[in-house]
Amino acid sequence: MPRFAANLSLMYGEHPFLDRFAVARADGFDAVEFLFPYEHAPQLLADLLKSHGLQQVLFNASPGDWSAGERGLACLPGRESAFQNTIVQALDYAQALVCPRVHVMAGLASADQDSHRTYVRNLAWAAQRAADVGVGLLIEPINPRDMPGYFLSRQAHAHELVMEVGAPNLKVQMDLYHCQIVEGDLATKLRQYLPTGRVGHMQIAGVPERHEPDVGELNYPYLLALIDSLGYSGHIGCEYRPRAGTSAGLGWIKPFRG
């Protein structure tokens, strides 16, 4: 049976962010994820998680200056010092929130050798720092429609990078929404990559509008059953934008809650 985590950055937008923890718990979620926690003190977030009986399963390291268009620093030559600062900050939050994994965004860059070498060096450095405190790191292929120019967009590329870095705590975040837009053939991709042990987290959303999983071109009952059959036991993040009220749109999840 899938274990779902509510993404509090995209879901429950009808509520102030700090109120979303309680509403997600009331809707039956016992795990949450979000994008960036850095507007709030880690202890405040930790208290919310504890008081509502929630597990934090994922958040992102800072992507740099989001308002200026930055979407990660990991593959940007010359930004190594700033990248390292984001990792130190993220690991402090991960420890406070008892969160086992952090997504590290690559950045906007062409797929040249300088960017590749920088990315590999930075990931190796970050993975070692994360391992020292028992945290896993993730890299995620993101589709170029939603994020034009993003360095990493294909599953094979992500797995090649993970193998090149060779750190046991560095894995791939497999978002089926992004994967469908870029590559399709999801069932084959799942059969190819889940048995490798290199997939550390999964996310879902409807395609193409990124609404609830029961809307659009994907057959999620089939895909979720396949994921179960392949032995994946981690959480699946619900990283979608509800069409209307979040709670009202949760009918899709009821068949998966025994």
Short mmCIF file of C-alpha atoms in Angstrom, two decimals:
data_model
loop_
_atom_site.label_atom_id
_atom_site.label_comp_id
_atom_site.label_asym_id
_atom_site.label_seq_id
_atom_site.Cartn_x
_atom_site.Cartn_y
_atom_site.Cartn_z
CA MET A 1 0.00 0.00 0.00
CA PRO A 2 1.51 3.37 -0.95
CA ARG A 3 2.53 5.77 1.79
CA PHE A 4 1.69 9.32 0.78
CA ALA A 5 3.18 12.60 1.96
CA ALA A 6 1.35 15.89 1.45
CA ASN A 7 3.44 18.56 -0.24
CA LEU A 8 2.61 21.63 1.83
CA SER A 9 4.07 24.05 -0.69
CA LEU A 10 1.67 23.09 -3.49
CA MET A 11 -1.25 21.65 -1.53
CA TYR A 12 -3.40 23.56 0.96
CA GLY A 13 -2.66 26.92 -0.62
CA GLU A 14 -6.04 28.12 0.70
CA HIS A 15 -4.48 28.13 4.20
CA PRO A 16 -1.50 30.07 5.62
CA PHE A 17 1.60 27.90 5.46
CA LEU A 18 1.91 27.27 9.19
CA ASP A 19 -1.74 26.16 9.35
CA ARG A 20 -1.27 23.54 6.64
CA PHE A 21 0.31 21.01 9.02
CA ALA A 22 -2.88 20.70 11.08
CA VAL A 23 -5.14 20.50 8.02
CA ALA A 24 -2.98 17.81 6.37
CA ARG A 25 -3.12 15.75 9.56
CA ALA A 26 -6.88 16.17 9.76
CA ASP A 27 -7.08 14.87 6.17
CA GLY A 28 -5.31 11.68 7.18
CA PHE A 29 -1.71 12.39 6.17
CA ASP A 30 0.99 11.31 8.60
CA ALA A 31 3.91 12.61 6.52
CA VAL A 32 4.64 15.89 4.76
CA GLU A 33 7.17 17.48 2.47
CA PHE A 34 7.65 21.04 1.24
CA LEU A 35 10.01 23.05 -0.92
CA PHE A 36 11.89 25.61 1.18
CA PRO A 37 11.53 26.03 4.96
CA TYR A 38 13.93 28.92 5.43
CA GLU A 39 11.39 31.67 6.16
CA HIS A 40 10.64 29.90 9.43
CA ALA A 41 12.83 28.94 12.36
CA PRO A 42 13.61 25.22 12.43
CA GLN A 43 12.35 24.82 15.99
CA LEU A 44 8.97 26.30 15.07
CA LEU A 45 8.58 23.77 12.25
CA ALA A 46 9.80 20.94 14.47
CA ASP A 47 7.20 21.85 17.08
CA LEU A 48 4.43 21.84 14.47
CA LEU A 49 5.49 18.42 13.22
CA LYS A 50 5.58 17.00 16.72
CA SER A 51 2.30 18.52 17.86
CA HIS A 52 0.44 17.14 14.85
CA GLY A 53 2.15 13.74 14.76
CA LEU A 54 3.70 14.30 11.35
CA GLN A 55 6.93 13.04 9.81
CA GLN A 56 8.93 15.38 7.60
CA VAL A 57 10.22 13.27 4.71
CA LEU A 58 11.71 15.84 2.31
CA PHE A 59 12.57 19.46 1.66
CA ASN A 60 14.92 21.31 -0.68
CA ALA A 61 18.23 22.96 0.00
CA SER A 62 18.11 26.64 -0.85
CA PRO A 63 18.24 27.16 -4.64
CA GLY A 64 20.03 30.50 -4.36
CA ASP A 65 18.10 33.66 -5.18
CA TRP A 66 14.78 32.27 -6.43
CA SER A 67 13.31 35.73 -7.07
CA ALA A 68 16.26 36.52 -9.35
CA GLY A 69 15.67 33.32 -11.33
CA GLU A 70 18.15 30.95 -9.70
CA ARG A 71 17.04 27.33 -9.54
CA GLY A 72 19.93 25.73 -7.69
CA LEU A 73 23.68 26.24 -7.46
CA ALA A 74 25.11 22.73 -7.61
CA CYS A 75 26.27 22.79 -11.23
CA LEU A 76 27.28 26.45 -11.48
CA PRO A 77 31.04 27.02 -11.77
CA GLY A 78 32.22 29.79 -9.48
CA ARG A 79 29.34 29.41 -7.01
CA GLU A 80 30.90 26.63 -4.93
CA SER A 81 31.16 28.65 -1.73
CA ALA A 82 27.52 29.75 -1.90
CA PHE A 83 26.49 26.16 -2.67
CA GLN A 84 28.33 24.86 0.37
CA ASN A 85 26.58 27.42 2.56
CA THR A 86 23.19 26.17 1.35
CA ILE A 87 24.12 22.61 2.25
CA VAL A 88 25.26 23.56 5.75
CA GLN A 89 21.98 25.42 6.26
CA ALA A 90 19.88 22.55 4.89
CA LEU A 91 21.59 19.97 7.08
CA ASP A 92 20.94 22.10 10.17
CA TYR A 93 17.24 22.12 9.28
CA ALA A 94 17.24 18.40 8.47
CA GLN A 95 18.60 17.59 11.90
CA ALA A 96 16.10 19.85 13.65
CA LEU A 97 13.17 18.40 11.69
CA VAL A 98 14.45 14.81 11.88
CA CYS A 99 14.15 14.75 8.10
CA PRO A 100 16.02 11.89 6.42
CA ARG A 101 16.57 13.47 2.99
CA VAL A 102 17.20 16.77 1.23
CA HIS A 103 16.74 17.56 -2.47
CA VAL A 104 19.66 19.47 -3.99
CA MET A 105 18.70 21.46 -7.09
CA ALA A 106 21.21 21.51 -9.93
CA GLY A 107 20.64 24.94 -11.44
CA LEU A 108 20.13 26.49 -14.86
CA ALA A 109 23.10 25.66 -17.07
CA SER A 110 24.01 24.14 -20.38
CA ALA A 111 25.12 20.51 -20.36
CA ASP A 112 28.82 21.26 -20.84
CA GLN A 113 31.85 19.70 -19.21
CA ASP A 114 32.46 22.59 -16.79
CA SER A 115 28.94 22.32 -15.42
CA HIS A 116 29.19 18.53 -15.23
CA ARG A 117 32.50 18.58 -13.36
CA THR A 118 31.25 21.24 -10.97
CA TYR A 119 28.07 19.28 -10.31
CA VAL A 120 29.92 16.05 -9.57
CA ARG A 121 32.41 17.76 -7.24
CA ASN A 122 29.69 19.61 -5.38
CA LEU A 123 27.53 16.54 -4.98
CA ALA A 124 30.46 14.52 -3.66
CA TRP A 125 31.28 17.24 -1.13
CA ALA A 126 27.64 17.60 -0.07
CA ALA A 127 27.06 13.86 0.17
CA GLN A 128 29.99 13.48 2.54
CA ARG A 129 28.76 16.32 4.78
CA ALA A 130 25.27 14.83 4.75
CA ALA A 131 26.56 11.35 5.55
CA ASP A 132 28.34 12.75 8.60
CA VAL A 133 24.94 13.63 10.10
CA GLY A 134 22.96 10.69 8.72
CA VAL A 135 21.06 12.53 5.97
CA GLY A 136 20.47 11.41 2.38
CA LEU A 137 20.67 13.71 -0.64
CA LEU A 138 18.53 13.58 -3.77
CA ILE A 139 18.81 14.94 -7.31
CA GLU A 140 15.70 15.29 -9.45
CA PRO A 141 15.21 15.45 -13.21
CA ILE A 142 12.82 18.36 -13.91
CA ASN A 143 10.97 18.88 -17.16
CA PRO A 144 12.02 21.83 -19.37
CA ARG A 145 8.45 23.03 -19.86
CA ASP A 146 8.12 23.95 -16.18
CA MET A 147 11.76 24.90 -15.71
CA PRO A 148 13.46 25.85 -19.00
CA GLY A 149 17.21 25.50 -18.99
CA TYR A 150 17.42 23.23 -15.96
CA PHE A 151 20.59 21.13 -16.12
CA LEU A 152 19.00 17.77 -15.28
CA SER A 153 15.90 16.53 -17.10
CA ARG A 154 16.24 12.79 -17.81
CA GLN A 155 16.23 9.75 -15.55
CA ALA A 156 19.23 8.10 -17.20
CA HIS A 157 21.35 11.24 -16.69
CA ALA A 158 20.44 11.37 -13.00
CA HIS A 159 21.34 7.72 -12.46
CA GLU A 160 24.62 8.17 -14.32
CA LEU A 161 25.51 11.06 -12.02
CA VAL A 162 24.63 9.10 -8.89
CA MET A 163 26.85 6.23 -10.05
CA GLU A 164 29.67 8.61 -10.96
CA VAL A 165 29.65 10.28 -7.55
CA GLY A 166 29.43 6.88 -5.88
CA ALA A 167 28.10 8.07 -2.52
CA PRO A 168 25.68 5.59 -0.88
CA ASN A 169 23.51 8.42 0.47
CA LEU A 170 23.05 10.16 -2.91
CA LYS A 171 19.96 8.96 -4.82
CA VAL A 172 17.42 10.00 -7.43
CA GLN A 173 14.12 11.71 -6.73
CA MET A 174 11.78 10.21 -9.31
CA ASP A 175 8.84 12.50 -10.01
CA LEU A 176 6.45 10.74 -12.35
CA TYR A 177 4.94 14.05 -13.48
CA HIS A 178 8.29 15.31 -14.78
CA CYS A 179 9.24 11.89 -16.14
CA GLN A 180 6.03 11.56 -18.15
CA ILE A 181 6.45 15.00 -19.74
CA VAL A 182 10.08 14.41 -20.74
CA GLU A 183 10.21 10.68 -21.48
CA GLY A 184 6.94 8.84 -20.98
CA ASP A 185 6.98 5.02 -20.86
CA LEU A 186 6.65 5.22 -17.09
CA ALA A 187 6.01 1.56 -16.38
CA THR A 188 9.21 0.59 -18.18
CA LYS A 189 11.15 3.31 -16.35
CA LEU A 190 9.83 2.08 -13.02
CA ARG A 191 10.81 -1.50 -13.82
CA GLN A 192 14.23 -0.29 -14.92
CA TYR A 193 15.13 1.97 -12.00
CA LEU A 194 13.31 0.92 -8.83
CA PRO A 195 15.16 -2.42 -8.53
CA THR A 196 18.53 -0.62 -8.63
CA GLY A 197 18.03 0.88 -5.17
CA ARG A 198 19.04 4.28 -6.52
CA VAL A 199 15.55 5.82 -6.24
CA GLY A 200 15.33 7.51 -2.85
CA HIS A 201 11.97 9.26 -3.12
CA MET A 202 9.01 9.48 -5.49
CA GLN A 203 6.43 12.15 -6.32
CA ILE A 204 3.21 12.19 -8.33
CA ALA A 205 0.80 14.63 -9.99
CA GLY A 206 -1.65 14.58 -12.85
CA VAL A 207 -0.32 15.27 -16.34
CA PRO A 208 -0.42 17.69 -18.07
CA GLU A 209 -1.89 20.33 -15.71
CA ARG A 210 -0.24 19.08 -12.46
CA HIS A 211 -3.58 18.67 -10.72
CA GLU A 212 -4.77 15.70 -8.66
CA PRO A 213 -3.46 12.31 -9.78
CA ASP A 214 -6.91 11.17 -10.93
CA VAL A 215 -7.00 13.92 -13.57
CA GLY A 216 -5.12 13.66 -16.85
CA GLU A 217 -3.41 11.08 -18.98
CA LEU A 218 -1.78 8.82 -16.38
CA ASN A 219 -3.30 5.66 -14.93
CA TYR A 220 -2.11 6.04 -11.36
CA PRO A 221 -3.94 3.01 -9.91
CA TYR A 222 -1.92 0.87 -12.33
CA LEU A 223 1.34 2.72 -11.68
CA LEU A 224 0.98 2.68 -7.90
CA ALA A 225 0.23 -1.05 -7.95
CA LEU A 226 3.33 -1.56 -10.05
CA ILE A 227 5.42 0.49 -7.63
CA ASP A 228 4.19 -1.69 -4.77
CA SER A 229 4.97 -4.86 -6.71
CA LEU A 230 8.52 -3.65 -7.33
CA GLY A 231 9.13 -3.37 -3.59
CA TYR A 232 9.35 0.39 -3.18
CA SER A 233 8.51 1.14 0.47
CA GLY A 234 9.33 4.84 0.71
CA HIS A 235 6.91 7.73 0.75
CA ILE A 236 5.31 9.13 -2.38
CA GLY A 237 5.03 12.90 -2.32
CA CYS A 238 1.77 14.44 -3.55
CA GLU A 239 3.34 17.40 -5.32
CA TYR A 240 0.34 18.70 -7.22
CA ARG A 241 -1.75 21.87 -7.48
CA PRO A 242 -5.34 21.14 -6.45
CA ARG A 243 -8.01 22.25 -8.89
CA ALA A 244 -10.10 23.76 -6.08
CA GLY A 245 -9.96 23.14 -2.34
CA THR A 246 -7.29 20.63 -1.39
CA SER A 247 -9.43 18.64 1.03
CA ALA A 248 -12.35 18.48 -1.40
CA GLY A 249 -10.06 17.02 -4.07
CA LEU A 250 -8.76 14.11 -1.99
CA GLY A 251 -11.27 11.57 -3.22
CA TRP A 252 -8.55 10.01 -5.34
CA ILE A 253 -6.61 8.85 -2.27
CA LYS A 254 -9.41 6.94 -0.52
CA PRO A 255 -8.92 3.62 -2.37
CA PHE A 256 -5.28 3.58 -1.24
CA ARG A 257 -6.06 3.96 2.45
CA GLY A 258 -6.92 0.52 3.70
#
